[in-house]
PDB file of C-alpha atoms in Angstrom:
ATOM      1  CA  MET A   1      -7.697 -56.828-113.623  1.00 39.00           C
ATOM      2  CA  GLU A   2      -9.419 -54.494-111.235  1.00 43.00           C
ATOM      3  CA  THR A   3      -9.561 -56.888-108.274  1.00 42.00           C
ATOM      4  CA  GLU A   4      -6.550 -55.197-106.650  1.00 43.00           C
ATOM      5  CA  HIS A   5      -8.225 -51.773-106.762  1.00 44.00           C
ATOM      6  CA  VAL A   6      -9.272 -50.710-103.251  1.00 43.00           C
ATOM      7  CA  ASN A   7     -11.800 -47.915-102.814  1.00 47.00           C
ATOM      8  CA  LYS A   8     -10.718 -45.857 -99.786  1.00 64.00           C
ATOM      9  CA  ILE A   9     -13.344 -43.507 -98.443  1.00 74.00           C
ATOM     10  CA  HIS A  10     -11.505 -42.612 -95.238  1.00 75.00           C
ATOM     11  CA  PRO A  11      -7.917 -42.964 -93.974  1.00 80.00           C
ATOM     12  CA  GLU A  12      -6.727 -45.743 -91.672  1.00 85.00           C
ATOM     13  CA  TYR A  13      -8.066 -45.791 -88.114  1.00 88.00           C
ATOM     14  CA  PRO A  14      -4.798 -44.827 -86.393  1.00 89.00           C
ATOM     15  CA  GLU A  15      -4.559 -41.745 -88.617  1.00 90.00           C
ATOM     16  CA  MET A  16      -8.162 -40.802 -87.836  1.00 90.00           C
ATOM     17  CA  ILE A  17      -7.535 -41.274 -84.097  1.00 91.00           C
ATOM     18  CA  TYR A  18      -4.449 -39.048 -84.174  1.00 89.00           C
ATOM     19  CA  GLU A  19      -6.398 -36.438 -86.141  1.00 90.00           C
ATOM     20  CA  ALA A  20      -9.246 -36.538 -83.614  1.00 90.00           C
ATOM     21  CA  LEU A  21      -6.853 -36.124 -80.670  1.00 89.00           C
ATOM     22  CA  ASP A  22      -5.181 -33.152 -82.387  1.00 89.00           C
ATOM     23  CA  ALA A  23      -8.506 -31.519 -83.261  1.00 90.00           C
ATOM     24  CA  LEU A  24     -10.134 -31.992 -79.847  1.00 88.00           C
ATOM     25  CA  GLN A  25      -7.106 -30.526 -78.001  1.00 85.00           C
ATOM     26  CA  GLN A  26      -8.251 -31.509 -74.525  1.00 84.00           C
ATOM     27  CA  LYS A  27      -5.632 -31.112 -71.827  1.00 82.00           C
ATOM     28  CA  GLU A  28      -6.487 -34.328 -69.963  1.00 85.00           C
ATOM     29  CA  GLY A  29      -6.937 -36.282 -73.213  1.00 87.00           C
ATOM     30  CA  SER A  30     -10.056 -37.465 -75.024  1.00 89.00           C
ATOM     31  CA  ASN A  31     -12.251 -40.403 -74.174  1.00 90.00           C
ATOM     32  CA  LYS A  32     -13.441 -43.017 -76.654  1.00 91.00           C
ATOM     33  CA  SER A  33     -16.901 -41.520 -77.146  1.00 91.00           C
ATOM     34  CA  SER A  34     -15.568 -38.037 -78.014  1.00 92.00           C
ATOM     35  CA  ILE A  35     -13.060 -39.569 -80.462  1.00 91.00           C
ATOM     36  CA  SER A  36     -15.855 -41.631 -82.027  1.00 90.00           C
ATOM     37  CA  LYS A  37     -18.178 -38.604 -82.361  1.00 90.00           C
ATOM     38  CA  TYR A  38     -15.427 -36.567 -84.024  1.00 90.00           C
ATOM     39  CA  ILE A  39     -14.637 -39.331 -86.531  1.00 90.00           C
ATOM     40  CA  GLU A  40     -18.344 -39.867 -87.305  1.00 88.00           C
ATOM     41  CA  SER A  41     -18.880 -36.136 -87.861  1.00 90.00           C
ATOM     42  CA  LYS A  42     -15.869 -35.790 -90.162  1.00 88.00           C
ATOM     43  CA  TYR A  43     -16.265 -39.090 -92.077  1.00 84.00           C
ATOM     44  CA  GLY A  44     -20.018 -39.630 -92.049  1.00 80.00           C
ATOM     45  CA  ASN A  45     -20.227 -42.814 -94.100  1.00 76.00           C
ATOM     46  CA  LEU A  46     -18.672 -45.372 -91.729  1.00 80.00           C
ATOM     47  CA  ASN A  47     -19.690 -49.011 -91.588  1.00 81.00           C
ATOM     48  CA  ASP A  48     -21.642 -50.684 -88.781  1.00 83.00           C
ATOM     49  CA  ALA A  49     -18.501 -52.107 -87.158  1.00 85.00           C
ATOM     50  CA  HIS A  50     -17.089 -48.617 -86.488  1.00 87.00           C
ATOM     51  CA  SER A  51     -17.295 -48.882 -82.687  1.00 88.00           C
ATOM     52  CA  LYS A  52     -15.638 -52.329 -82.651  1.00 91.00           C
ATOM     53  CA  LEU A  53     -12.897 -51.185 -85.015  1.00 90.00           C
ATOM     54  CA  LEU A  54     -12.287 -48.037 -82.990  1.00 91.00           C
ATOM     55  CA  THR A  55     -12.066 -50.047 -79.762  1.00 92.00           C
ATOM     56  CA  TYR A  56      -9.682 -52.533 -81.374  1.00 93.00           C
ATOM     57  CA  HIS A  57      -7.365 -49.837 -82.756  1.00 93.00           C
ATOM     58  CA  LEU A  58      -7.388 -47.828 -79.522  1.00 92.00           C
ATOM     59  CA  ASP A  59      -6.455 -50.933 -77.531  1.00 92.00           C
ATOM     60  CA  ARG A  60      -3.729 -51.901 -79.994  1.00 92.00           C
ATOM     61  CA  MET A  61      -2.271 -48.380 -79.993  1.00 90.00           C
ATOM     62  CA  LYS A  62      -2.384 -48.403 -76.193  1.00 89.00           C
ATOM     63  CA  GLN A  63      -0.543 -51.752 -76.069  1.00 87.00           C
ATOM     64  CA  THR A  64       2.176 -50.660 -78.501  1.00 85.00           C
ATOM     65  CA  GLY A  65       2.730 -47.379 -76.644  1.00 83.00           C
ATOM     66  CA  GLU A  66       1.442 -45.086 -79.410  1.00 87.00           C
ATOM     67  CA  LEU A  67      -1.201 -43.769 -76.974  1.00 88.00           C
ATOM     68  CA  ILE A  68      -1.310 -43.408 -73.212  1.00 87.00           C
ATOM     69  CA  PHE A  69      -4.493 -44.410 -71.377  1.00 86.00           C
ATOM     70  CA  LEU A  70      -4.936 -42.331 -68.226  1.00 85.00           C
ATOM     71  CA  LYS A  71      -8.161 -41.862 -66.230  1.00 87.00           C
ATOM     72  CA  ASN A  72     -10.319 -43.257 -69.047  1.00 88.00           C
ATOM     73  CA  ASN A  73      -8.789 -40.798 -71.545  1.00 89.00           C
ATOM     74  CA  TYR A  74      -6.373 -41.330 -74.422  1.00 90.00           C
ATOM     75  CA  ILE A  75      -3.368 -39.011 -74.688  1.00 89.00           C
ATOM     76  CA  LYS A  76      -0.570 -38.815 -77.220  1.00 87.00           C
ATOM     77  CA  PRO A  77       2.760 -39.514 -75.507  1.00 84.00           C
ATOM     78  CA  GLY A  78       5.113 -36.565 -75.328  1.00 80.00           C
ATOM     79  CA  PRO A  79       8.443 -36.532 -77.177  1.00 77.00           C
ATOM     80  CA  ASP A  80      10.347 -37.027 -73.898  1.00 73.00           C
ATOM     81  CA  ALA A  81       8.160 -39.913 -72.683  1.00 70.00           C
ATOM     82  CA  PRO A  82      10.027 -43.169 -72.048  1.00 68.00           C
ATOM     83  CA  PRO A  83       9.231 -46.062 -74.379  1.00 68.00           C
ATOM     84  CA  LYS A  84       6.627 -48.479 -73.106  1.00 68.00           C
ATOM     85  CA  ARG A  85       8.107 -51.571 -71.551  1.00 69.00           C
ATOM     86  CA  GLY A  86       6.611 -55.014 -72.030  1.00 71.00           C
ATOM     87  CA  ARG A  87       5.382 -57.255 -69.266  1.00 79.00           C
ATOM     88  CA  GLY A  88       7.717 -59.289 -67.123  1.00 85.00           C
ATOM     89  CA  ARG A  89      11.258 -58.875 -65.990  1.00 88.00           C
ATOM     90  CA  PRO A  90      13.485 -56.787 -68.269  1.00 84.00           C
ATOM     91  CA  PRO A  91      16.415 -58.602 -69.874  1.00 84.00           C
ATOM     92  CA  LYS A  92      19.892 -58.228 -68.424  1.00 88.00           C
ATOM     93  CA  PRO A  93      22.046 -55.635 -70.181  1.00 88.00           C
ATOM     94  CA  LYS A  94      24.517 -57.122 -72.645  1.00 85.00           C
ATOM     95  CA  THR A  95      28.160 -56.651 -71.762  1.00 83.00           C
ATOM     96  CA  THR A  96      30.476 -55.963 -74.667  1.00 83.00           C
ATOM     97  CA  LEU A  97      33.797 -57.776 -74.722  1.00 78.00           C
ATOM     98  CA  PRO A  98      36.962 -56.029 -75.853  1.00 81.00           C
ATOM     99  CA  GLN A  99      38.083 -56.875 -79.361  1.00 81.00           C
ATOM    100  CA  GLY A 100      40.310 -59.893 -79.701  1.00 79.00           C
ATOM    101  CA  THR A 101      38.659 -61.707 -76.796  1.00 80.00           C
ATOM    102  CA  GLU A 102      37.069 -65.006 -77.685  1.00 80.00           C
ATOM    103  CA  MET A 103      34.106 -66.488 -75.874  1.00 79.00           C
ATOM    104  CA  ALA A 104      34.738 -69.765 -74.049  1.00 82.00           C
ATOM    105  CA  ALA A 105      32.545 -72.672 -75.048  1.00 86.00           C
ATOM    106  CA  PRO A 106      29.581 -72.984 -72.697  1.00 87.00           C
ATOM    107  CA  LYS A 107      29.525 -75.883 -70.253  1.00 87.00           C
ATOM    108  CA  PRO A 108      27.461 -78.814 -71.484  1.00 87.00           C
ATOM    109  CA  ARG A 109      24.195 -79.327 -69.672  1.00 90.00           C
ATOM    110  CA  GLY A 110      23.119 -82.473 -67.905  1.00 91.00           C
ATOM    111  CA  ARG A 111      24.977 -85.562 -66.783  1.00 91.00           C
ATOM    112  CA  PRO A 112      28.296 -86.186 -68.536  1.00 87.00           C
ATOM    113  CA  LYS A 113      28.493 -89.148 -70.920  1.00 88.00           C
ATOM    114  CA  LYS A 114      30.310 -92.319 -69.874  1.00 87.00           C
ATOM    115  CA  ASP A 115      33.798 -92.800 -71.271  1.00 89.00           C
ATOM    116  CA  PRO A 116      33.632 -95.899 -73.499  1.00 89.00           C
ATOM    117  CA  ASN A 117      37.392 -96.560 -73.004  1.00 91.00           C
ATOM    118  CA  ALA A 118      37.302 -96.442 -69.184  1.00 89.00           C
ATOM    119  CA  PRO A 119      37.705 -99.749 -67.321  1.00 89.00           C
ATOM    120  CA  PRO A 120      34.527-101.097 -65.708  1.00 86.00           C
ATOM    121  CA  THR A 121      34.011-100.198 -62.084  1.00 85.00           C
ATOM    122  CA  PRO A 122      34.165-103.090 -59.586  1.00 86.00           C
ATOM    123  CA  LYS A 123      30.838-104.147 -58.143  1.00 85.00           C
ATOM    124  CA  LYS A 124      30.206-103.665 -54.446  1.00 82.00           C
ATOM    125  CA  VAL A 125      30.293-106.843 -52.400  1.00 80.00           C
ATOM    126  CA  LYS A 126      27.393-107.335 -50.015  1.00 73.00           C
ATOM    127  CA  SER A 127      28.325-108.397 -46.533  1.00 67.00           C
ATOM    128  CA  THR A 128      27.079-111.821 -45.545  1.00 62.00           C
ATOM    129  CA  ILE A 129      26.880-111.269 -41.809  1.00 59.00           C
ATOM    130  CA  ALA A 130      23.968-113.180 -40.302  1.00 54.00           C
ATOM    131  CA  PRO A 131      21.439-110.865 -38.742  1.00 54.00           C
ATOM    132  CA  SER A 132      20.871-111.374 -35.042  1.00 54.00           C
ATOM    133  CA  ASN A 133      17.216-111.744 -34.115  1.00 53.00           C
ATOM    134  CA  PHE A 134      16.226-109.832 -37.260  1.00 54.00           C
ATOM    135  CA  ALA A 135      16.727-106.512 -35.465  1.00 55.00           C
ATOM    136  CA  ALA A 136      16.473-103.423 -37.557  1.00 53.00           C
ATOM    137  CA  PRO A 137      19.734-101.564 -38.055  1.00 60.00           C
ATOM    138  CA  VAL A 138      20.242 -98.828 -35.519  1.00 62.00           C
ATOM    139  CA  SER A 139      20.764 -95.318 -36.834  1.00 71.00           C
ATOM    140  CA  LYS A 140      23.092 -92.643 -35.515  1.00 78.00           C
ATOM    141  CA  THR A 141      20.482 -91.443 -33.028  1.00 82.00           C
ATOM    142  CA  GLY A 142      20.157 -94.877 -31.422  1.00 82.00           C
ATOM    143  CA  ARG A 143      16.590 -95.428 -32.570  1.00 83.00           C
ATOM    144  CA  PRO A 144      15.534 -97.870 -35.260  1.00 83.00           C
ATOM    145  CA  ARG A 145      14.210 -96.620 -38.576  1.00 84.00           C
ATOM    146  CA  GLY A 146      10.520 -96.096 -39.234  1.00 86.00           C
ATOM    147  CA  ARG A 147       7.416 -96.040 -37.118  1.00 91.00           C
ATOM    148  CA  PRO A 148       7.628 -97.781 -33.741  1.00 88.00           C
ATOM    149  CA  ARG A 149       5.748-101.040 -33.300  1.00 88.00           C
ATOM    150  CA  LYS A 150       2.346-101.006 -31.705  1.00 90.00           C
ATOM    151  CA  ILE A 151       2.433-102.241 -28.116  1.00 89.00           C
ATOM    152  CA  LYS A 152      -0.034-105.043 -27.507  1.00 88.00           C
ATOM    153  CA  PRO A 153      -1.976-104.651 -24.278  1.00 86.00           C
ATOM    154  CA  GLN A 154      -1.560-107.451 -21.742  1.00 83.00           C
ATOM    155  CA  PRO A 155      -4.763-109.353 -21.183  1.00 80.00           C
ATOM    156  CA  ALA A 156      -6.171-108.623 -17.783  1.00 76.00           C
ATOM    157  CA  GLN A 157      -6.488-111.621 -15.530  1.00 74.00           C
ATOM    158  CA  ILE A 158      -9.957-112.090 -14.271  1.00 74.00           C
ATOM    159  CA  GLY A 159     -10.099-114.010 -11.101  1.00 64.00           C
ATOM    160  CA  VAL A 160     -10.505-113.876  -7.375  1.00 59.00           C
ATOM    161  CA  GLU A 161      -7.432-113.786  -5.207  1.00 56.00           C
TER     162      GLU A 161
END
């Protein structure tokens, strides 16, 4: 069966991009159009989606840290360049425990379960003191709770004295 046979006319895009950057040898790096022109001149028979594929591979290589994008130019990272860090806060460094030390079980999360063998708790008894004049309970500040009542205006007496 010849269905697994793949006809390769040109190498993979990342290889072509690296080759273009090496061949162009620009100090500040090479922009996308110069990389595209080099690839088109070397491998003339490229498909119509060449510009989309080049853009996709350049972006992916930029995201993975294989290329550095600086001032609209792509540069190969140097051998002493730090690895590219992902977005967000970096994870805390792991501390290594000395050998022979065992980790304690982590505390369970949430509210603890009720003990089925524990005696039932006594219910609170409500006081049956009769309220006097239905006054609201007074708080620590001496004022009753909530919004104060609206004061009704006294009707003015109309008459001659």
